[in-house]
Each structure stands twice: as C-alpha cells, then as structure tokens.
Amino acid sequence: MSKTIVITGASDGIGLAAARQLVRGGHQVVMVGRSPHKTRTAAEELGAEHYTADFAHLGDVRALAAKLATRHPRIDVLMNNAGAILGERTVTEDGFEESFQVNYLAHFLLTTLLIDPLLTGGASVVQTASNAARLSSRVDLDDLDNSRRYSPVRAYGNAKMELILFTRELHRRYHSRGLSAVAFHPGGVASGFARTSRSPVGTLFRSPVPGLFFQSPAKAAGQMLWLATSEPGRNWASGGYYEKRSLRAVKAPSVAPDLLWDRSTELLGLAP
C-alpha cells in the first residue's frame, strides 16, 4: 500500500538514498532539504514533491509545518533525518545553541506541529539518532544549550539522546491513539555528512577514511526503509531504539522524557 512519507535531510546521504528507494516502491515521498538547489535537483530527479527549510531558523520549520499540514492532512510516515555535527559553539537567531536546535529542537517543533495529520495517518515517526547518544551524551535539563564544557561531539550526542527521549515520550503520549515512534543508529556512512563540520569529525569525513571503511548511503538507508515500511508492533517496538535492526538498550540519563518534553514546549512557546 502506498504511503505518504515526509523525509527531512532528503537532499543528500541516507535521506536521498531512502527517497529514491521509496519512490521506486510506489510511495508518495515529500522531500525536505536545507539547500534549495540540491533539494530541487534531487526532487526533480525523482519526480517528488519538495520543500526547503533551514533548521537553524525555526521560522522556516513553522512555515514548513504549515505547508505540509495544508497539503497533506494525512501523513503516514515522518522521517526526522536532518542533522549535523557542527564546530565551535554558536547561538542561532532564535537564541538556542545551534546543535541543540538543528539536531533536536527543530524536529520536536516540526513533529508537534504536525501531530494532527500524523494521528490521522496512524503514522510512524522515524528518528535518525546515533550511537553518540549512548557514547558521548551528558544531557542536563538546566543546560540544554550546552553552555558548560561544550564540545561538538558532546553537543551532537546530547541532541541524539534527546531524540531518543522524545521518541519514548511520543510513544507514551500518542501510541494509544495510533501513532508509533522509533529511533535508530544508521552506522558509519560514506556521505557528505559532517564534511562541512568545523570539528575533528569534519576533518575525518573530509579524508579518504569514510570511503574505505564506512557503508554506502544506499546500504545505510536499509534500516530506515525497514522501519518506515514495516509494521510497528510486529516488526519493531514503538518507543524503542535500534542498531542493526536490533532493539538496543540505552542507559537513561537523569532527565525524564516527560520533563524534556515540557521544557521543549516551554522554550518554543507551545501549548503544554
């Protein structure tokens, strides 16, 4: 059965690879990317609907959500895939540390603004997380902006842990109403990810190493496609975090998912 599938970060990497395979499978794919040129070019190649939004500007996210909700009153899958490892600590025009905003807060905003079409579709929300969540995160509800002991890798890991906590809370709040949510680690990918990062990770991704040792975007997209097209409750557990298609336990930080949700809505000025 054809699904309406919205993919952020769809102009490159595993997002683009997943979009290609989903279009071939007969699904209605809506591609979202940051670069107007790259997103338009990729969408024209696939004959897919597309939108541009820079997650470093929350006004873009709000406008995107409004357009998607108008155009698609029913969404079957939302793939929150956009993300980046950045460099030195930067504050956006919205007043948030950039990694926190781009990798977590913008996805929280987009998902909550689309909750009605997602519930109508009995949707699956698929979040691209990372094993950095369990390896390098130190989430602090009093320092979500990473103002203390900042590092690009820790800020990235924090945001990915926040996505996992968001996944758990989406499940708790909305699974009884038909929505499912899942997070996953795609593994190392030989793509454009992090090449523009102003950090040691960016140096690594600009080297030949990823091409020699990491998987291709098409292969890495396999887990994302599995989660998007298979049945929650039968093939995977809503609220869970997956690595290599296996449910993986993640040690819970001191921050409770419901408290992170409440703090996020407060920061964004959303109704509780």
Coordinates of N, CA, C and O in Angstrom, one line a residue, residues 124-251:
S124 N 4.0 6.5 11.6 CA 5.3 6.1 12.3 C 6.2 7.3 12.2 O 6.4 7.9 11.1
V125 N 6.7 7.7 13.3 CA 7.7 8.8 13.3 C 9.1 8.1 13.5 O 9.3 7.5 14.5
V126 N 9.9 8.2 12.5 CA 11.2 7.5 12.5 C 12.3 8.6 12.7 O 12.5 9.5 11.8
Q127 N 13.1 8.4 13.8 CA 14.1 9.4 14.1 C 15.5 8.9 13.9 O 15.8 7.8 14.4
T128 N 16.3 9.6 13.1 CA 17.7 9.2 12.9 C 18.5 9.7 14.1 O 18.8 10.9 14.2
A129 N 18.8 8.8 15.0 CA 19.6 9.1 16.1 C 21.1 8.7 15.8 O 21.5 8.8 14.7
S130 N 21.8 8.3 16.8 CA 23.2 7.9 16.7 C 23.7 7.2 17.9 O 23.1 7.4 19.0
N131 N 24.7 6.3 17.8 CA 25.2 5.7 19.0 C 26.0 6.7 19.8 O 26.4 6.4 20.9
A132 N 26.2 7.9 19.3 CA 26.8 9.0 20.1 C 25.9 9.3 21.3 O 26.4 9.8 22.3
A133 N 24.6 9.0 21.2 CA 23.7 9.2 22.3 C 24.1 8.4 23.5 O 24.1 8.9 24.6
R134 N 24.6 7.2 23.3 CA 25.0 6.4 24.5 C 26.5 6.4 24.7 O 26.9 6.0 25.8
L135 N 27.2 7.0 23.8 CA 28.7 7.1 24.0 C 29.2 8.4 24.5 O 30.2 8.4 25.2
S136 N 28.5 9.5 24.1 CA 29.1 10.8 24.5 C 28.1 11.8 25.0 O 28.4 13.0 25.1
S137 N 26.9 11.4 25.4 CA 25.9 12.4 25.8 C 25.9 12.6 27.3 O 26.3 11.7 28.1
R138 N 25.6 13.8 27.7 CA 25.5 14.2 29.1 C 24.4 15.3 29.2 O 24.6 16.4 29.4
V139 N 23.2 14.8 29.0 CA 22.0 15.7 28.9 C 21.7 16.3 30.3 O 21.6 15.6 31.3
D140 N 21.6 17.6 30.3 CA 21.3 18.4 31.5 C 20.1 19.3 31.2 O 20.2 20.2 30.4
L141 N 19.0 19.1 31.9 CA 17.8 19.9 31.6 C 18.1 21.3 31.9 O 17.4 22.2 31.3
D142 N 19.0 21.7 32.8 CA 19.3 23.1 33.1 C 20.4 23.6 32.2 O 20.7 24.8 32.3
D143 N 20.9 22.8 31.2 CA 21.9 23.3 30.3 C 21.7 22.7 28.9 O 22.6 22.1 28.3
L144 N 20.5 22.7 28.4 CA 20.2 22.2 27.1 C 20.9 22.9 26.0 O 21.1 22.3 24.9
D145 N 21.3 24.1 26.2 CA 22.1 24.9 25.3 C 23.6 24.6 25.3 O 24.4 25.3 24.6
N146 N 24.0 23.6 26.1 CA 25.4 23.2 26.1 C 26.4 24.4 26.3 O 27.4 24.5 25.7
S147 N 26.1 25.2 27.3 CA 26.9 26.3 27.6 C 28.1 25.9 28.5 O 29.1 26.7 28.6
R148 N 28.0 24.8 29.2 CA 29.1 24.4 30.0 C 29.9 23.2 29.4 O 29.3 22.2 28.9
R149 N 31.2 23.3 29.3 CA 32.1 22.3 28.8 C 31.6 21.8 27.4 O 31.5 20.6 27.1
Y150 N 31.4 22.8 26.6 CA 30.9 22.5 25.2 C 32.0 21.7 24.4 O 33.2 22.0 24.4
S151 N 31.5 20.8 23.6 CA 32.3 20.2 22.6 C 31.4 19.8 21.5 O 30.2 19.4 21.7
P152 N 31.8 19.8 20.2 CA 30.9 19.5 19.1 C 30.3 18.0 19.2 O 29.1 17.8 19.0
V153 N 31.1 17.1 19.6 CA 30.7 15.7 19.7 C 29.7 15.5 20.9 O 28.7 14.8 20.7
R154 N 30.0 16.2 22.0 CA 29.0 16.0 23.1 C 27.7 16.7 22.8 O 26.7 16.2 23.1
A155 N 27.8 17.9 22.2 CA 26.5 18.6 21.8 C 25.7 17.7 20.8 O 24.5 17.6 21.0
Y156 N 26.4 17.1 19.9 CA 25.7 16.2 19.0 C 25.1 15.0 19.7 O 23.9 14.6 19.5
G157 N 25.9 14.3 20.6 CA 25.4 13.2 21.3 C 24.2 13.6 22.2 O 23.3 12.8 22.3
N158 N 24.3 14.7 22.8 CA 23.2 15.2 23.6 C 21.9 15.3 22.8 O 20.8 14.9 23.2
A159 N 22.0 15.9 21.6 CA 20.8 16.1 20.8 C 20.2 14.7 20.4 O 19.0 14.6 20.3
K160 N 21.1 13.8 20.1 CA 20.6 12.5 19.7 C 20.0 11.7 20.8 O 19.0 11.0 20.7
M161 N 20.5 11.9 22.0 CA 19.9 11.3 23.2 C 18.5 12.0 23.4 O 17.5 11.3 23.8
E162 N 18.4 13.3 23.2 CA 17.2 14.0 23.3 C 16.1 13.5 22.3 O 14.9 13.3 22.6
L163 N 16.6 13.1 21.1 CA 15.7 12.5 20.1 C 15.2 11.2 20.6 O 14.0 10.8 20.4
I164 N 16.0 10.4 21.3 CA 15.6 9.1 21.8 C 14.6 9.3 22.9 O 13.6 8.6 23.0
L165 N 14.8 10.3 23.8 CA 13.9 10.6 24.9 C 12.6 11.1 24.3 O 11.5 10.7 24.8
F166 N 12.7 11.9 23.3 CA 11.5 12.4 22.5 C 10.7 11.2 22.0 O 9.4 11.2 22.0
T167 N 11.4 10.2 21.4 CA 10.7 9.0 20.8 C 9.9 8.3 21.9 O 8.8 7.9 21.7
R168 N 10.5 8.1 23.1 CA 9.8 7.4 24.2 C 8.6 8.2 24.6 O 7.5 7.6 24.9
E169 N 8.7 9.5 24.7 CA 7.6 10.3 25.1 C 6.5 10.4 24.1 O 5.3 10.4 24.4
L170 N 6.8 10.4 22.8 CA 5.8 10.4 21.7 C 5.0 9.1 21.8 O 3.8 9.1 21.7
H171 N 5.8 8.0 22.1 CA 5.1 6.7 22.3 C 4.1 6.7 23.5 O 3.0 6.3 23.4
R172 N 4.6 7.2 24.6 CA 3.8 7.3 25.8 C 2.5 8.1 25.6 O 1.4 7.7 26.0
R173 N 2.7 9.2 24.9 CA 1.5 10.2 24.8 C 0.6 9.8 23.7 O -0.7 10.0 23.9
Y174 N 1.1 9.2 22.6 CA 0.2 9.0 21.5 C 0.0 7.6 20.9 O -0.7 7.4 20.0
H175 N 0.7 6.6 21.5 CA 0.6 5.3 20.9 C -0.8 4.7 21.0 O -1.3 4.0 20.1
S176 N -1.5 5.1 22.1 CA -2.8 4.6 22.3 C -3.8 5.2 21.2 O -4.9 4.7 21.0
R177 N -3.3 6.3 20.6 CA -4.2 6.9 19.5 C -3.7 6.6 18.1 O -4.1 7.2 17.1
G178 N -2.8 5.6 18.0 CA -2.4 5.0 16.7 C -1.0 5.4 16.2 O -0.6 4.9 15.2
L179 N -0.4 6.4 16.9 CA 0.9 6.8 16.4 C 2.0 5.9 17.0 O 2.0 5.5 18.2
S180 N 3.1 5.6 16.2 CA 4.2 4.9 16.7 C 5.5 5.7 16.5 O 5.5 6.5 15.5
A181 N 6.5 5.5 17.3 CA 7.7 6.3 17.1 C 8.9 5.3 17.4 O 8.8 4.5 18.3
V182 N 10.0 5.6 16.7 CA 11.2 4.7 16.8 C 12.4 5.6 16.5 O 12.3 6.5 15.6
A183 N 13.5 5.3 17.1 CA 14.8 5.9 16.8 C 15.8 4.8 16.4 O 15.7 3.7 16.9
F184 N 16.8 5.2 15.6 CA 17.8 4.2 15.2 C 19.1 4.9 14.9 O 19.2 6.1 14.6
H185 N 20.2 4.1 14.9 CA 21.5 4.5 14.6 C 21.8 3.9 13.2 O 21.8 2.6 13.0
P186 N 22.1 4.7 12.2 CA 22.4 4.1 10.8 C 23.7 3.5 10.7 O 24.0 2.8 9.7
G187 N 24.7 3.8 11.6 CA 26.0 3.3 11.4 C 26.9 4.3 10.7 O 26.4 5.4 10.2
G188 N 28.1 4.0 10.5 CA 29.0 4.9 9.7 C 28.6 4.9 8.2 O 28.4 3.9 7.6
V189 N 28.5 6.1 7.7 CA 28.0 6.3 6.3 C 29.0 7.1 5.5 O 29.4 8.2 5.9
A190 N 29.4 6.6 4.3 CA 30.3 7.4 3.4 C 29.4 8.3 2.6 O 29.0 8.1 1.5
S191 N 29.2 9.5 3.2 CA 28.3 10.5 2.6 C 28.9 11.9 2.9 O 30.0 12.0 3.5
G192 N 28.1 12.9 2.5 CA 28.6 14.3 2.8 C 28.4 14.7 4.2 O 28.7 15.8 4.6
F193 N 27.8 13.8 5.1 CA 27.6 14.1 6.5 C 28.9 14.6 7.1 O 30.0 14.0 7.0
A194 N 28.9 15.7 7.8 CA 30.0 16.3 8.6 C 31.1 16.8 7.8 O 32.1 17.3 8.4
R195 N 31.1 16.8 6.5 CA 32.2 17.3 5.7 C 32.4 18.8 5.9 O 33.6 19.3 5.8
T196 N 31.4 19.5 6.2 CA 31.5 20.9 6.5 C 31.6 21.3 7.9 O 31.7 22.4 8.3
S197 N 31.7 20.2 8.8 CA 31.8 20.5 10.2 C 33.1 21.1 10.6 O 34.2 20.8 10.0
R198 N 33.0 22.1 11.5 CA 34.2 22.8 11.9 C 34.8 22.1 13.2 O 34.9 22.7 14.2
S199 N 35.0 20.8 13.0 CA 35.5 20.0 14.2 C 36.4 18.9 13.7 O 36.5 18.6 12.5
P200 N 37.0 18.1 14.6 CA 37.9 17.0 14.2 C 37.0 15.9 13.4 O 37.6 15.2 12.5
V201 N 35.7 15.8 13.7 CA 34.9 14.9 13.0 C 34.8 15.3 11.5 O 34.8 14.5 10.6
G202 N 34.7 16.6 11.3 CA 34.7 17.1 9.9 C 36.0 16.8 9.2 O 35.9 16.4 8.0
T203 N 37.1 16.9 9.9 CA 38.4 16.5 9.3 C 38.4 15.0 8.8 O 38.8 14.7 7.8
L204 N 37.8 14.2 9.7 CA 37.7 12.8 9.4 C 36.9 12.5 8.1 O 37.3 11.8 7.2
F205 N 35.7 13.2 8.1 CA 34.8 13.0 6.9 C 35.3 13.6 5.7 O 34.9 13.2 4.6
R206 N 36.3 14.5 5.7 CA 36.9 15.1 4.5 C 38.1 14.2 4.1 O 38.7 14.5 3.0
S207 N 38.4 13.2 4.8 CA 39.6 12.3 4.5 C 39.0 11.1 3.7 O 37.8 10.9 3.5
P208 N 40.0 10.3 3.2 CA 39.5 9.1 2.4 C 38.9 8.0 3.3 O 38.4 7.0 2.8
V209 N 39.0 8.1 4.7 CA 38.6 7.1 5.6 C 37.2 6.6 5.4 O 36.9 5.4 5.3
P210 N 36.2 7.5 5.4 CA 34.8 7.0 5.2 C 34.6 6.2 4.0 O 33.9 5.2 4.0
G211 N 35.2 6.6 2.9 CA 35.0 5.8 1.6 C 35.6 4.4 1.7 O 35.2 3.5 1.0
L212 N 36.6 4.3 2.5 CA 37.3 3.0 2.7 C 36.6 2.0 3.7 O 36.6 0.8 3.5
F213 N 36.0 2.6 4.7 CA 35.6 1.8 5.8 C 34.1 1.9 6.1 O 33.6 1.0 6.9
F214 N 33.4 2.9 5.7 CA 32.0 3.1 6.0 C 31.1 2.5 4.9 O 31.5 2.3 3.8
Q215 N 29.9 2.3 5.3 CA 28.9 1.8 4.3 C 28.4 2.9 3.4 O 28.4 4.0 3.7
S216 N 27.9 2.5 2.2 CA 27.3 3.4 1.3 C 26.0 3.9 1.8 O 25.3 3.3 2.6
P217 N 25.5 5.1 1.4 CA 24.2 5.6 1.8 C 23.1 4.7 1.5 O 22.2 4.5 2.3
A218 N 23.2 4.0 0.3 CA 22.1 3.1 -0.1 C 22.0 1.9 0.9 O 20.9 1.5 1.3
K219 N 23.1 1.4 1.3 CA 23.1 0.3 2.3 C 22.6 0.8 3.7 O 21.8 0.2 4.4
A220 N 23.1 2.0 4.1 CA 22.8 2.6 5.4 C 21.3 2.9 5.5 O 20.7 2.9 6.6
A221 N 20.7 3.2 4.4 CA 19.3 3.6 4.3 C 18.4 2.3 4.6 O 17.2 2.5 4.8
G222 N 19.0 1.2 4.5 CA 18.1 -0.1 4.6 C 17.4 -0.1 5.9 O 16.2 -0.5 6.0
Q223 N 18.0 0.2 7.0 CA 17.3 0.2 8.3 C 16.2 1.2 8.4 O 15.1 1.0 8.9
M224 N 16.4 2.4 7.8 CA 15.4 3.4 7.8 C 14.2 3.0 7.0 O 13.1 3.2 7.4
L225 N 14.5 2.3 5.8 CA 13.4 1.8 5.0 C 12.6 0.7 5.7 O 11.4 0.7 5.6
W226 N 13.3 -0.1 6.4 CA 12.6 -1.2 7.1 C 11.7 -0.6 8.1 O 10.5 -1.1 8.3
L227 N 12.1 0.4 8.9 CA 11.3 1.0 9.9 C 10.1 1.7 9.3 O 9.0 1.7 9.8
A228 N 10.3 2.4 8.1 CA 9.3 3.2 7.5 C 8.2 2.3 6.8 O 7.0 2.8 6.8
T229 N 8.5 1.2 6.4 CA 7.6 0.4 5.5 C 7.1 -0.9 6.2 O 6.1 -1.5 5.7
S230 N 7.6 -1.3 7.4 CA 7.1 -2.4 8.1 C 6.2 -2.0 9.2 O 5.9 -0.9 9.4
E231 N 5.7 -3.0 9.9 CA 4.6 -2.8 10.8 C 5.0 -2.7 12.3 O 5.6 -3.6 12.8
P232 N 4.8 -1.5 12.9 CA 5.2 -1.4 14.3 C 4.3 -2.4 15.1 O 3.2 -2.6 14.9
G233 N 5.0 -2.9 16.1 CA 4.3 -3.9 17.0 C 4.5 -5.3 16.5 O 4.5 -6.3 17.3
R234 N 4.7 -5.5 15.2 CA 5.0 -6.8 14.6 C 6.5 -6.9 14.3 O 7.2 -7.9 14.6
N235 N 7.0 -5.9 13.6 CA 8.4 -5.9 13.1 C 9.3 -5.1 14.0 O 10.5 -5.4 14.1
W236 N 8.8 -4.1 14.7 CA 9.6 -3.4 15.6 C 8.8 -2.8 16.7 O 7.6 -2.7 16.6
A237 N 9.4 -2.4 17.8 CA 8.7 -2.0 19.0 C 8.6 -0.4 19.1 O 9.7 0.2 19.0
S238 N 7.4 0.1 19.1 CA 7.3 1.6 19.2 C 7.9 2.0 20.6 O 7.8 1.4 21.6
G239 N 8.6 3.2 20.5 CA 9.3 3.7 21.7 C 10.7 3.3 21.8 O 11.4 3.7 22.7
G240 N 11.1 2.3 20.9 CA 12.5 1.7 21.0 C 13.5 2.4 20.2 O 13.3 3.3 19.4
Y241 N 14.8 2.0 20.5 CA 16.0 2.5 19.8 C 16.7 1.3 19.2 O 16.9 0.3 19.9
Y242 N 17.0 1.4 17.9 CA 17.5 0.2 17.1 C 18.9 0.5 16.6 O 19.2 1.6 16.1
E243 N 19.7 -0.6 16.6 CA 21.0 -0.6 15.9 C 21.1 -1.9 15.2 O 20.8 -3.0 15.7
K244 N 21.4 -1.9 13.9 CA 21.4 -3.1 13.0 C 20.1 -3.9 13.1 O 20.2 -5.1 13.2
R245 N 19.0 -3.2 13.1 CA 17.7 -3.8 13.2 C 17.4 -4.6 14.5 O 16.5 -5.4 14.6
S246 N 18.2 -4.3 15.5 CA 18.1 -5.0 16.8 C 17.8 -3.9 17.9 O 18.4 -2.9 17.9
L247 N 16.8 -4.2 18.7 CA 16.5 -3.3 19.8 C 17.6 -3.2 20.7 O 18.2 -4.2 21.2
R248 N 18.0 -2.0 21.0 CA 19.2 -1.7 21.8 C 18.8 -0.9 23.1 O 18.2 0.1 23.0
A249 N 19.3 -1.4 24.2 CA 19.0 -0.7 25.5 C 19.9 0.5 25.5 O 21.1 0.5 25.2
V250 N 19.4 1.7 26.0 CA 20.2 2.9 26.1 C 20.0 3.3 27.6 O 18.9 3.5 28.1
K251 N 21.1 3.4 28.3 CA 21.0 3.8 29.7 C 20.4 5.2 29.8 O 20.8 6.2 29.2

